Amino acid sequence: MFLIVQNDPHCPAGGLVGILEESGHPYRCLAAYAAEPFPDPATLAGIVVLGGEMGVHDTVEHPHLARVLEFIEAAIKAGTPLLGICLGGQLLSHATGGVVSSPSCHGEMGICRVELNGEGSADPLFAGVPTPFVTFQLHGDSFTVPPGGTLLASSGACPAQAFRLPGSVYGVQFHPEVDRAIVDGWDGLFTPRADYLSGFISAETEFNAASRAILANFISLATAARLP
C-alpha cells in the first residue's frame, strides 16, 4: 500500500490519487494535521509527503510536524521509498541534515520552469521529462540538498528544486500533484489573489505531461524497490 501524508487540509493529493488508481495500487490518505496515527513504514510500498502552508520550524503551532519528521526518519531507516513534495521535501531535507530557510530568498509563486542537471536527466524519477519542464510553485521557504544527497534540478530563482537520497528517496520543491481546483483554491487563500489559475491553464498541457510522468515514475520506482 502507498501512504499519502497530508499536512494541511487545504493541500490534498490532487492528481496523485488518479495516477495511483489507474495503476491499480492500493493507497491511503493520512491526515497528519488531524493526529491520525502513522502505520509502520516497513509495511508500505511507498510514501508521499505533501505540502502545507506551515514551515518545518513551526512545530509549536503545528505539533503534527514533529510526528511527520519522526515518521520520515523511521521510513528512511526501514528503506521505504519516499517522495517529499514542497513542505514534504523541506521536511525530508531537515530530517536528514539539510537546511531549510524560512523565509527564503528563493521563494516562487505560480508557473515556473525547472532545469534538470546531468544527474537529474539520467535519474529514473525524471524519465520522459524534458528539460526545462513546467512546474507549479508556491513556496516562501526552501531547502538545501542534505548530506549524502544528489542535486537533480534547479530553477533561476531556486538553486535546489529536487534531490535524491539513497533508497528511492526524493525531495522536490515544486507541486506535481496540483490540478485546476487546487490552484484556484490556493489563489487568495495562502497569498494575495494573483490569478495563478490563468497561468496554470495556459501551461496545463505541458504541466500535466511532466507532472504525471514524475508521479508515475515514483510509483514504479517504489514498487520495484519493494519487490522481494
Coordinates of N, CA and C in Angstrom, one line a residue:
M1 N 0.8 -1.2 0.0 CA 0.0 0.0 0.0 C 0.9 1.3 0.0
F2 N 0.4 2.3 -0.7 CA 1.1 3.6 -0.7 C 0.4 4.4 0.3
L3 N 1.1 5.2 1.0 CA 0.6 6.1 2.0 C 0.9 7.6 1.6
I4 N -0.2 8.4 1.6 CA -0.1 9.8 1.3 C -0.3 10.6 2.6
V5 N 0.7 11.3 3.0 CA 0.7 12.1 4.2 C 0.3 13.5 3.9
Q6 N -0.9 13.9 4.4 CA -1.4 15.3 4.1 C -1.2 16.1 5.4
N7 N -0.4 17.2 5.2 CA 0.0 18.1 6.3 C -1.0 19.2 6.5
D8 N -1.8 19.5 5.6 CA -2.7 20.7 5.6 C -4.0 20.4 4.9
P9 N -5.1 20.7 5.6 CA -6.4 20.4 4.9 C -6.6 21.0 3.6
H10 N -5.9 22.1 3.3 CA -6.0 22.8 2.0 C -5.0 22.3 1.0
C11 N -4.2 21.3 1.3 CA -3.2 20.8 0.4 C -3.4 19.3 0.1
P12 N -4.4 18.9 -0.6 CA -4.7 17.5 -0.9 C -3.8 16.9 -1.9
A13 N -4.1 15.6 -2.2 CA -3.2 14.8 -3.1 C -3.5 15.1 -4.6
G14 N -4.6 15.7 -4.9 CA -4.9 16.1 -6.3 C -4.7 14.9 -7.3
G15 N -3.9 15.2 -8.3 CA -3.8 14.2 -9.4 C -3.1 12.9 -9.0
L16 N -2.4 12.9 -7.9 CA -1.7 11.7 -7.5 C -2.7 10.6 -7.2
V17 N -3.9 10.9 -6.7 CA -4.9 9.9 -6.4 C -5.3 9.1 -7.7
G18 N -5.5 9.9 -8.8 CA -5.9 9.3 -10.0 C -4.9 8.4 -10.6
I19 N -3.6 8.8 -10.5 CA -2.5 8.0 -11.0 C -2.4 6.7 -10.2
L20 N -2.5 6.8 -8.9 CA -2.5 5.5 -8.1 C -3.7 4.6 -8.5
E21 N -4.8 5.2 -8.7 CA -6.0 4.4 -9.0 C -5.8 3.8 -10.4
E22 N -5.3 4.5 -11.4 CA -5.1 4.0 -12.7 C -4.0 2.8 -12.7
S23 N -3.1 3.0 -11.8 CA -2.0 1.9 -11.7 C -2.5 0.7 -11.0
G24 N -3.6 0.8 -10.3 CA -4.1 -0.3 -9.5 C -3.5 -0.6 -8.2
H25 N -2.7 0.4 -7.7 CA -2.1 0.2 -6.4 C -3.0 0.7 -5.3
P26 N -3.1 0.0 -4.2 CA -3.9 0.4 -3.1 C -3.2 1.6 -2.4
Y27 N -4.0 2.5 -1.8 CA -3.4 3.6 -1.2 C -4.3 4.1 0.0
R28 N -3.7 4.9 0.8 CA -4.4 5.5 1.9 C -4.0 6.9 2.1
C29 N -4.9 7.9 2.3 CA -4.5 9.2 2.7 C -4.6 9.4 4.2
L30 N -3.6 9.9 4.8 CA -3.5 10.0 6.2 C -3.4 11.5 6.6
A31 N -4.4 12.0 7.3 CA -4.4 13.4 7.7 C -3.6 13.6 9.0
A32 N -2.3 13.9 8.7 CA -1.4 14.1 9.9 C -1.8 15.3 10.7
Y33 N -2.4 16.3 10.1 CA -2.8 17.5 10.9 C -4.0 17.2 11.8
A34 N -4.7 16.1 11.6 CA -5.8 15.7 12.5 C -5.3 14.6 13.5
A35 N -4.0 14.4 13.6 CA -3.4 13.5 14.6 C -3.8 12.0 14.3
E36 N -4.0 11.7 13.0 CA -4.2 10.3 12.7 C -2.9 9.5 12.9
P37 N -3.0 8.3 13.5 CA -1.8 7.5 13.7 C -1.1 7.0 12.5
F38 N 0.2 7.0 12.5 CA 1.0 6.5 11.4 C 1.2 5.0 11.5
P39 N 1.2 4.3 10.3 CA 1.5 2.9 10.3 C 3.0 2.7 10.4
D40 N 3.4 1.4 10.5 CA 4.7 1.1 10.4 C 5.2 1.3 9.0
P41 N 6.2 2.1 8.8 CA 6.6 2.4 7.4 C 7.2 1.2 6.7
A42 N 7.7 0.2 7.4 CA 8.2 -1.0 6.8 C 7.1 -1.8 6.1
T43 N 5.8 -1.6 6.4 CA 4.7 -2.3 5.8 C 4.2 -1.6 4.5
L44 N 4.8 -0.5 4.1 CA 4.3 0.3 3.0 C 5.2 0.1 1.7
A45 N 4.5 0.2 0.6 CA 5.2 0.2 -0.7 C 5.9 1.5 -1.0
G46 N 5.3 2.6 -0.6 CA 5.9 3.9 -0.8 C 5.1 5.0 0.0
I47 N 5.8 6.1 0.1 CA 5.2 7.2 0.9 C 5.3 8.5 0.1
V48 N 4.3 9.3 0.1 CA 4.3 10.6 -0.5 C 3.9 11.6 0.6
V49 N 4.8 12.6 1.0 CA 4.5 13.6 2.0 C 4.2 14.9 1.2
L50 N 3.0 15.4 1.4 CA 2.5 16.6 0.7 C 3.0 17.9 1.4
G51 N 2.5 19.0 0.8 CA 2.9 20.3 1.2 C 2.0 20.9 2.3
G52 N 2.2 22.1 2.6 CA 1.3 22.8 3.5 C 1.8 24.3 3.7
E53 N 0.9 25.1 4.3 CA 1.1 26.5 4.4 C 2.2 26.7 5.5
M54 N 2.3 25.8 6.5 CA 3.3 26.0 7.6 C 4.7 25.7 7.1
G55 N 5.7 25.9 8.0 CA 7.1 25.6 7.7 C 7.6 24.6 8.6
V56 N 8.7 24.0 8.3 CA 9.3 22.9 9.1 C 9.6 23.3 10.5
H57 N 9.8 24.6 10.8 CA 10.2 25.0 12.1 C 9.0 25.4 12.9
D58 N 7.8 25.3 12.4 CA 6.6 25.7 13.1 C 6.0 24.6 13.9
T59 N 6.8 23.8 14.6 CA 6.3 22.7 15.4 C 5.5 23.0 16.6
V60 N 5.7 24.3 17.1 CA 4.9 24.7 18.3 C 3.4 24.9 17.8
E61 N 3.3 25.7 16.7 CA 1.9 26.0 16.2 C 1.3 24.8 15.5
H62 N 2.1 23.9 15.0 CA 1.7 22.7 14.3 C 2.4 21.5 14.8
P63 N 2.0 21.0 15.9 CA 2.8 19.9 16.5 C 2.8 18.6 15.7
H64 N 1.9 18.4 14.8 CA 1.9 17.2 14.0 C 3.2 17.1 13.1
L65 N 3.9 18.3 12.9 CA 5.1 18.3 12.0 C 6.2 17.4 12.7
A66 N 6.3 17.5 14.0 CA 7.3 16.7 14.8 C 7.0 15.2 14.5
R67 N 5.8 14.8 14.5 CA 5.4 13.4 14.3 C 5.8 13.0 12.8
V68 N 5.5 13.9 11.9 CA 5.9 13.7 10.5 C 7.4 13.5 10.3
L69 N 8.1 14.4 11.0 CA 9.6 14.2 10.9 C 10.1 12.9 11.5
E70 N 9.5 12.5 12.6 CA 9.8 11.2 13.1 C 9.5 10.0 12.2
F71 N 8.3 10.2 11.5 CA 7.9 9.1 10.6 C 8.8 9.1 9.4
I72 N 9.3 10.2 8.9 CA 10.2 10.3 7.8 C 11.5 9.6 8.2
E73 N 12.0 9.9 9.3 CA 13.2 9.2 9.8 C 13.0 7.7 9.9
A74 N 11.9 7.3 10.4 CA 11.6 5.8 10.5 C 11.5 5.2 9.1
A75 N 10.9 5.9 8.2 CA 10.8 5.4 6.8 C 12.1 5.2 6.2
I76 N 13.0 6.1 6.4 CA 14.4 6.0 5.8 C 15.1 4.8 6.4
K77 N 15.0 4.7 7.7 CA 15.6 3.5 8.4 C 15.1 2.2 7.9
A78 N 13.8 2.2 7.6 CA 13.1 1.0 7.1 C 13.4 0.7 5.6
G79 N 14.0 1.7 4.9 CA 14.2 1.5 3.5 C 13.0 1.7 2.6
T80 N 12.0 2.4 3.1 CA 10.8 2.6 2.3 C 10.9 3.8 1.4
P81 N 10.7 3.6 0.1 CA 10.7 4.7 -0.9 C 9.8 5.9 -0.5
L82 N 10.3 7.1 -0.7 CA 9.6 8.3 -0.2 C 9.7 9.4 -1.1
L83 N 8.7 10.2 -1.4 CA 8.7 11.4 -2.2 C 8.1 12.5 -1.3
G84 N 9.0 13.5 -1.1 CA 8.5 14.7 -0.3 C 8.3 15.9 -1.3
I85 N 7.1 16.4 -1.2 CA 6.6 17.5 -2.1 C 6.5 18.8 -1.4
C86 N 7.3 19.8 -1.8 CA 7.3 21.2 -1.2 C 7.6 21.1 0.3
L87 N 6.6 21.4 1.1 CA 6.9 21.2 2.6 C 7.4 19.8 2.9
G88 N 6.8 18.8 2.2 CA 7.3 17.4 2.3 C 8.8 17.3 2.0
G89 N 9.2 17.9 0.9 CA 10.6 17.9 0.6 C 11.5 18.7 1.6
Q90 N 10.9 19.8 2.1 CA 11.6 20.5 3.2 C 11.8 19.7 4.5
L91 N 10.7 19.0 4.8 CA 10.7 18.1 6.0 C 11.8 17.0 5.8
L92 N 11.8 16.4 4.6 CA 12.8 15.4 4.3 C 14.2 15.9 4.4
S93 N 14.5 17.1 3.8 CA 15.8 17.7 3.9 C 16.2 18.0 5.4
H94 N 15.3 18.5 6.2 CA 15.5 18.8 7.6 C 15.8 17.6 8.4
A95 N 15.0 16.5 8.1 CA 15.2 15.3 8.8 C 16.5 14.6 8.5
T96 N 17.1 14.9 7.4 CA 18.3 14.2 7.0 C 19.6 15.1 7.0
G97 N 19.5 16.2 7.7 CA 20.6 17.1 7.9 C 20.8 18.3 7.0
G98 N 19.8 18.5 6.1 CA 19.8 19.7 5.3 C 19.3 20.9 6.0
V99 N 19.4 22.1 5.4 CA 19.0 23.3 6.0 C 17.8 23.9 5.2
V100 N 16.7 24.2 6.0 CA 15.5 24.8 5.4 C 15.5 26.3 5.9
S101 N 15.5 27.2 4.9 CA 15.4 28.6 5.2 C 14.0 29.1 5.2
S102 N 13.6 29.9 6.2 CA 12.2 30.3 6.4 C 12.2 31.7 7.1
P103 N 11.9 32.8 6.3 CA 11.6 32.8 4.9 C 12.9 32.7 4.1
S104 N 12.8 32.4 2.8 CA 13.9 32.2 1.9 C 13.9 33.3 0.8
C105 N 15.1 33.6 0.3 CA 15.2 34.5 -0.8 C 14.9 33.7 -2.1
H106 N 14.6 32.4 -2.0 CA 14.4 31.6 -3.2 C 12.9 31.3 -3.4
G107 N 12.0 32.0 -2.8 CA 10.6 31.7 -3.0 C 10.1 31.9 -4.4
E108 N 9.1 31.2 -4.8 CA 8.5 31.2 -6.1 C 7.0 31.0 -6.0
M109 N 6.3 31.6 -7.0 CA 4.8 31.5 -7.0 C 4.3 31.4 -8.4
G110 N 3.5 30.4 -8.7 CA 2.9 30.2 -10.0 C 3.7 29.3 -10.9
I111 N 3.5 29.4 -12.2 CA 4.1 28.6 -13.2 C 5.6 29.0 -13.3
C112 N 6.5 28.0 -13.2 CA 7.9 28.2 -13.3 C 8.5 27.1 -14.0
R113 N 9.6 27.3 -14.8 CA 10.3 26.3 -15.5 C 11.5 25.9 -14.7
V114 N 11.8 24.6 -14.6 CA 12.8 24.0 -13.9 C 13.8 23.2 -14.8
E115 N 15.1 23.3 -14.6 CA 16.1 22.7 -15.4 C 16.6 21.4 -14.7
L116 N 16.7 20.3 -15.4 CA 17.4 19.2 -14.9 C 18.9 19.3 -15.1
N117 N 19.7 18.9 -14.2 CA 21.1 18.8 -14.5 C 21.4 17.4 -15.0
G118 N 22.7 17.1 -15.2 CA 23.0 15.8 -15.8 C 22.6 14.6 -14.9
E119 N 22.7 14.7 -13.6 CA 22.2 13.7 -12.7 C 20.7 13.5 -12.8
G120 N 20.0 14.7 -12.9 CA 18.5 14.6 -13.0 C 18.0 14.0 -14.3
S121 N 18.7 14.4 -15.4 CA 18.3 13.9 -16.7 C 18.4 12.3 -16.8
A122 N 19.4 11.8 -16.0 CA 19.7 10.4 -16.0 C 18.9 9.6 -14.9
D123 N 18.2 10.4 -14.0 CA 17.6 9.8 -12.9 C 16.2 9.2 -13.3
P124 N 15.9 8.0 -12.9 CA 14.6 7.4 -13.3 C 13.4 8.2 -12.9
L125 N 13.5 9.0 -11.8 CA 12.3 9.8 -11.4 C 11.9 10.7 -12.5
F126 N 12.8 11.2 -13.4 CA 12.5 12.1 -14.4 C 12.6 11.5 -15.8
A127 N 12.4 10.2 -15.9 CA 12.4 9.5 -17.2 C 11.2 10.1 -18.0
G128 N 11.5 10.5 -19.2 CA 10.4 11.0 -20.1 C 10.1 12.5 -19.9
V129 N 10.8 13.1 -19.0 CA 10.6 14.5 -18.6 C 11.6 15.4 -19.4
P130 N 11.2 16.4 -20.1 CA 12.1 17.2 -20.8 C 12.8 18.2 -19.9
T131 N 13.8 18.9 -20.4 CA 14.4 20.0 -19.6 C 14.6 21.2 -20.5
P132 N 14.1 22.3 -20.1 CA 13.4 22.5 -18.9 C 12.0 21.9 -18.9
F133 N 11.3 21.8 -17.8 CA 9.9 21.4 -17.7 C 9.1 22.3 -16.9
V134 N 7.8 22.3 -17.1 CA 6.9 23.2 -16.4 C 6.5 22.7 -15.1
T135 N 6.5 23.6 -14.1 CA 6.1 23.2 -12.7 C 5.2 24.3 -12.2
F136 N 4.4 24.0 -11.1 CA 3.7 25.0 -10.4 C 4.3 25.1 -9.0
Q137 N 4.6 26.3 -8.6 CA 5.3 26.6 -7.3 C 4.5 27.5 -6.4
L138 N 4.6 27.3 -5.2 CA 4.0 28.2 -4.2 C 4.8 28.0 -2.8
H139 N 6.0 28.6 -2.7 CA 6.8 28.4 -1.5 C 7.5 29.6 -1.2
G140 N 7.5 29.9 0.1 CA 8.4 31.0 0.7 C 9.6 30.5 1.4
D141 N 9.6 29.2 1.6 CA 10.8 28.6 2.2 C 11.5 27.8 1.2
S142 N 12.7 27.3 1.5 CA 13.5 26.5 0.5 C 14.4 25.6 1.3
F143 N 14.8 24.5 0.7 CA 15.7 23.5 1.3 C 17.1 23.5 0.6
T144 N 18.1 23.0 1.3 CA 19.3 22.6 0.7 C 19.4 21.1 0.5
V145 N 20.2 20.6 -0.4 CA 20.4 19.2 -0.5 C 21.1 18.6 0.7
P146 N 20.5 17.7 1.4 CA 21.1 17.1 2.6 C 22.4 16.4 2.4
P147 N 23.2 16.2 3.4 CA 24.5 15.4 3.2 C 24.1 14.0 2.7
G148 N 24.9 13.6 1.7 CA 24.7 12.3 1.1 C 23.7 12.3 -0.1
G149 N 23.0 13.5 -0.3 CA 22.1 13.6 -1.3 C 22.7 14.1 -2.6
T150 N 21.9 14.0 -3.7 CA 22.4 14.4 -5.0 C 21.4 15.4 -5.6
L151 N 21.9 16.6 -6.0 CA 21.1 17.6 -6.6 C 20.6 17.1 -8.0
L152 N 19.4 17.3 -8.3 CA 18.8 16.8 -9.6 C 18.3 17.9 -10.5
A153 N 17.8 19.0 -9.9 CA 17.2 20.1 -10.7 C 17.3 21.4 -9.9
S154 N 17.2 22.5 -10.7 CA 17.3 23.9 -10.2 C 16.4 24.8 -11.1
S155 N 16.1 26.0 -10.6 CA 15.5 27.0 -11.4 C 16.3 28.3 -11.2
G156 N 15.9 29.3 -12.0 CA 16.6 30.6 -12.0 C 16.5 31.2 -10.6
A157 N 15.3 31.0 -9.9 CA 15.1 31.6 -8.6 C 15.5 30.7 -7.5
C158 N 15.5 29.4 -7.7 CA 15.7 28.5 -6.6 C 16.7 27.4 -6.9
P159 N 17.9 27.4 -6.3 CA 19.0 26.5 -6.8 C 18.8 25.1 -6.5
A160 N 17.9 24.7 -5.5 CA 17.7 23.3 -5.2 C 16.2 23.1 -5.4
Q161 N 15.9 22.4 -6.5 CA 14.5 22.1 -6.8 C 14.2 20.6 -6.6
A162 N 15.2 19.8 -6.7 CA 14.9 18.3 -6.5 C 16.2 17.7 -6.1
F163 N 16.1 16.7 -5.2 CA 17.3 15.9 -4.8 C 16.9 14.5 -4.5
R164 N 18.0 13.6 -4.6 CA 17.8 12.2 -4.4 C 18.7 11.8 -3.2
L165 N 18.1 10.9 -2.4 CA 18.9 10.2 -1.3 C 18.8 8.7 -1.7
P166 N 19.8 8.0 -1.1 CA 19.8 6.5 -1.4 C 18.5 5.8 -1.0
G167 N 18.1 4.8 -1.8 CA 16.9 4.1 -1.5 C 15.6 4.6 -2.1
S168 N 15.7 5.2 -3.3 CA 14.5 5.8 -3.9 C 13.8 6.8 -3.0
V169 N 14.5 7.7 -2.4 CA 14.0 8.7 -1.6 C 14.3 10.1 -2.2
Y170 N 13.2 10.9 -2.5 CA 13.3 12.1 -3.2 C 12.6 13.3 -2.5
G171 N 13.2 14.4 -2.7 CA 12.5 15.7 -2.3 C 12.4 16.6 -3.5
V172 N 11.2 17.2 -3.7 CA 11.1 18.2 -4.7 C 10.4 19.5 -4.1
Q173 N 10.8 20.6 -4.7 CA 10.3 21.9 -4.2 C 9.0 22.3 -4.9
F174 N 8.7 21.7 -6.0 CA 7.5 22.1 -6.8 C 6.4 21.1 -6.5
H175 N 5.2 21.4 -7.1 CA 4.0 20.7 -6.9 C 3.5 19.9 -8.1
P176 N 3.9 18.6 -8.3 CA 3.4 17.9 -9.4 C 2.0 17.3 -9.2
E177 N 1.5 17.4 -8.0 CA 0.2 16.8 -7.7 C -1.0 17.8 -8.0
V178 N -0.8 19.1 -8.2 CA -1.9 20.0 -8.2 C -2.7 19.9 -9.5
D179 N -3.9 20.3 -9.4 CA -4.8 20.4 -10.6 C -5.5 21.8 -10.5
R180 N -6.4 22.0 -11.5 CA -7.1 23.4 -11.5 C -7.7 23.8 -10.2
A181 N -8.5 22.8 -9.7 CA -9.2 23.1 -8.4 C -8.3 23.5 -7.3
I182 N -7.2 22.8 -7.1 CA -6.3 23.1 -6.1 C -5.6 24.5 -6.3
V183 N -5.2 24.8 -7.5 CA -4.5 26.1 -7.8 C -5.5 27.2 -7.6
D184 N -6.8 27.0 -8.0 CA -7.8 28.1 -7.8 C -8.0 28.3 -6.3
G185 N -8.1 27.2 -5.5 CA -8.3 27.3 -4.1 C -7.2 28.0 -3.4
W186 N -5.9 27.8 -3.8 CA -4.8 28.4 -3.2 C -4.7 29.9 -3.5
D187 N -5.2 30.3 -4.6 CA -5.1 31.7 -5.1 C -5.9 32.6 -4.2
G188 N -5.4 33.3 -3.3 CA -6.1 34.2 -2.3 C -6.2 33.5 -1.0
L189 N -6.0 32.2 -0.9 CA -6.0 31.6 0.4 C -4.7 31.7 1.2
F190 N -3.6 31.4 0.5 CA -2.3 31.5 1.1 C -1.6 32.8 0.7
T191 N -2.0 33.5 -0.3 CA -1.3 34.7 -0.8 C -2.4 35.6 -1.3
P192 N -2.0 37.0 -1.4 CA -3.0 37.9 -2.1 C -3.3 37.4 -3.4
R193 N -4.6 37.5 -3.8 CA -5.1 36.9 -5.1 C -4.2 37.5 -6.2
A194 N -3.7 36.5 -7.0 CA -2.7 36.9 -8.1 C -3.1 36.2 -9.4
D195 N -4.2 35.6 -9.5 CA -4.7 34.9 -10.7 C -3.7 33.8 -11.2
Y196 N -3.3 32.9 -10.3 CA -2.4 31.8 -10.6 C -3.1 30.9 -11.6
L197 N -4.5 30.8 -11.6 CA -5.2 29.9 -12.4 C -5.0 30.1 -13.9
S198 N -5.1 31.3 -14.3 CA -5.0 31.6 -15.8 C -3.6 31.2 -16.3
G199 N -2.6 31.4 -15.5 CA -1.2 31.0 -15.9 C -1.1 29.5 -15.9
F200 N -1.8 28.8 -14.9 CA -1.8 27.4 -14.8 C -2.5 26.8 -16.1
I201 N -3.6 27.3 -16.4 CA -4.4 26.8 -17.5 C -3.6 26.9 -18.8
S202 N -2.9 28.1 -19.0 CA -2.2 28.3 -20.2 C -1.0 27.3 -20.4
A203 N -0.5 26.8 -19.3 CA 0.6 25.8 -19.3 C 0.2 24.4 -18.9
E204 N -1.1 24.2 -18.8 CA -1.6 22.9 -18.2 C -1.2 21.7 -19.0
T205 N -1.2 21.7 -20.3 CA -0.8 20.5 -21.1 C 0.6 20.1 -20.8
E206 N 1.5 21.1 -20.8 CA 2.9 20.7 -20.5 C 3.1 20.3 -19.0
F207 N 2.4 21.0 -18.2 CA 2.5 20.7 -16.7 C 2.0 19.3 -16.5
N208 N 0.9 18.9 -17.0 CA 0.3 17.6 -16.8 C 1.2 16.5 -17.3
A209 N 1.8 16.7 -18.5 CA 2.7 15.7 -19.0 C 3.9 15.4 -18.1
A210 N 4.5 16.5 -17.7 CA 5.7 16.3 -16.9 C 5.4 15.8 -15.5
S211 N 4.3 16.4 -14.9 CA 3.9 16.0 -13.5 C 3.4 14.6 -13.4
R212 N 2.6 14.2 -14.4 CA 2.1 12.8 -14.4 C 3.3 11.8 -14.5
A213 N 4.3 12.2 -15.4 CA 5.4 11.3 -15.6 C 6.2 11.2 -14.3
I214 N 6.4 12.3 -13.6 CA 7.2 12.2 -12.3 C 6.5 11.4 -11.3
L215 N 5.2 11.6 -11.1 CA 4.5 10.8 -10.1 C 4.4 9.3 -10.5
A216 N 4.1 9.0 -11.7 CA 4.1 7.6 -12.2 C 5.4 7.0 -12.1
N217 N 6.5 7.7 -12.4 CA 7.8 7.2 -12.2 C 8.1 6.8 -10.8
F218 N 7.7 7.7 -9.8 CA 8.0 7.4 -8.4 C 7.2 6.1 -8.0
I219 N 6.0 6.0 -8.4 CA 5.2 4.8 -8.1 C 5.9 3.5 -8.6
S220 N 6.4 3.6 -9.9 CA 7.1 2.4 -10.5 C 8.4 2.1 -9.7
L221 N 9.1 3.2 -9.4 CA 10.4 3.0 -8.6 C 10.1 2.4 -7.3
A222 N 9.1 2.9 -6.6 CA 8.8 2.3 -5.3 C 8.3 0.9 -5.3
T223 N 7.5 0.6 -6.3 CA 7.0 -0.8 -6.5 C 8.2 -1.7 -6.8
A224 N 9.1 -1.3 -7.6 CA 10.2 -2.2 -8.0 C 11.2 -2.4 -6.8
A225 N 11.3 -1.3 -6.0 CA 12.2 -1.3 -4.8 C 11.7 -2.3 -3.8
R226 N 10.4 -2.5 -3.7 CA 9.9 -3.3 -2.6 C 9.6 -4.7 -3.0
L227 N 9.9 -5.1 -4.3 CA 9.8 -6.5 -4.7 C 10.8 -7.4 -4.0
P228 N 10.4 -8.6 -3.6 CA 11.3 -9.5 -3.0 C 12.4 -9.9 -3.9

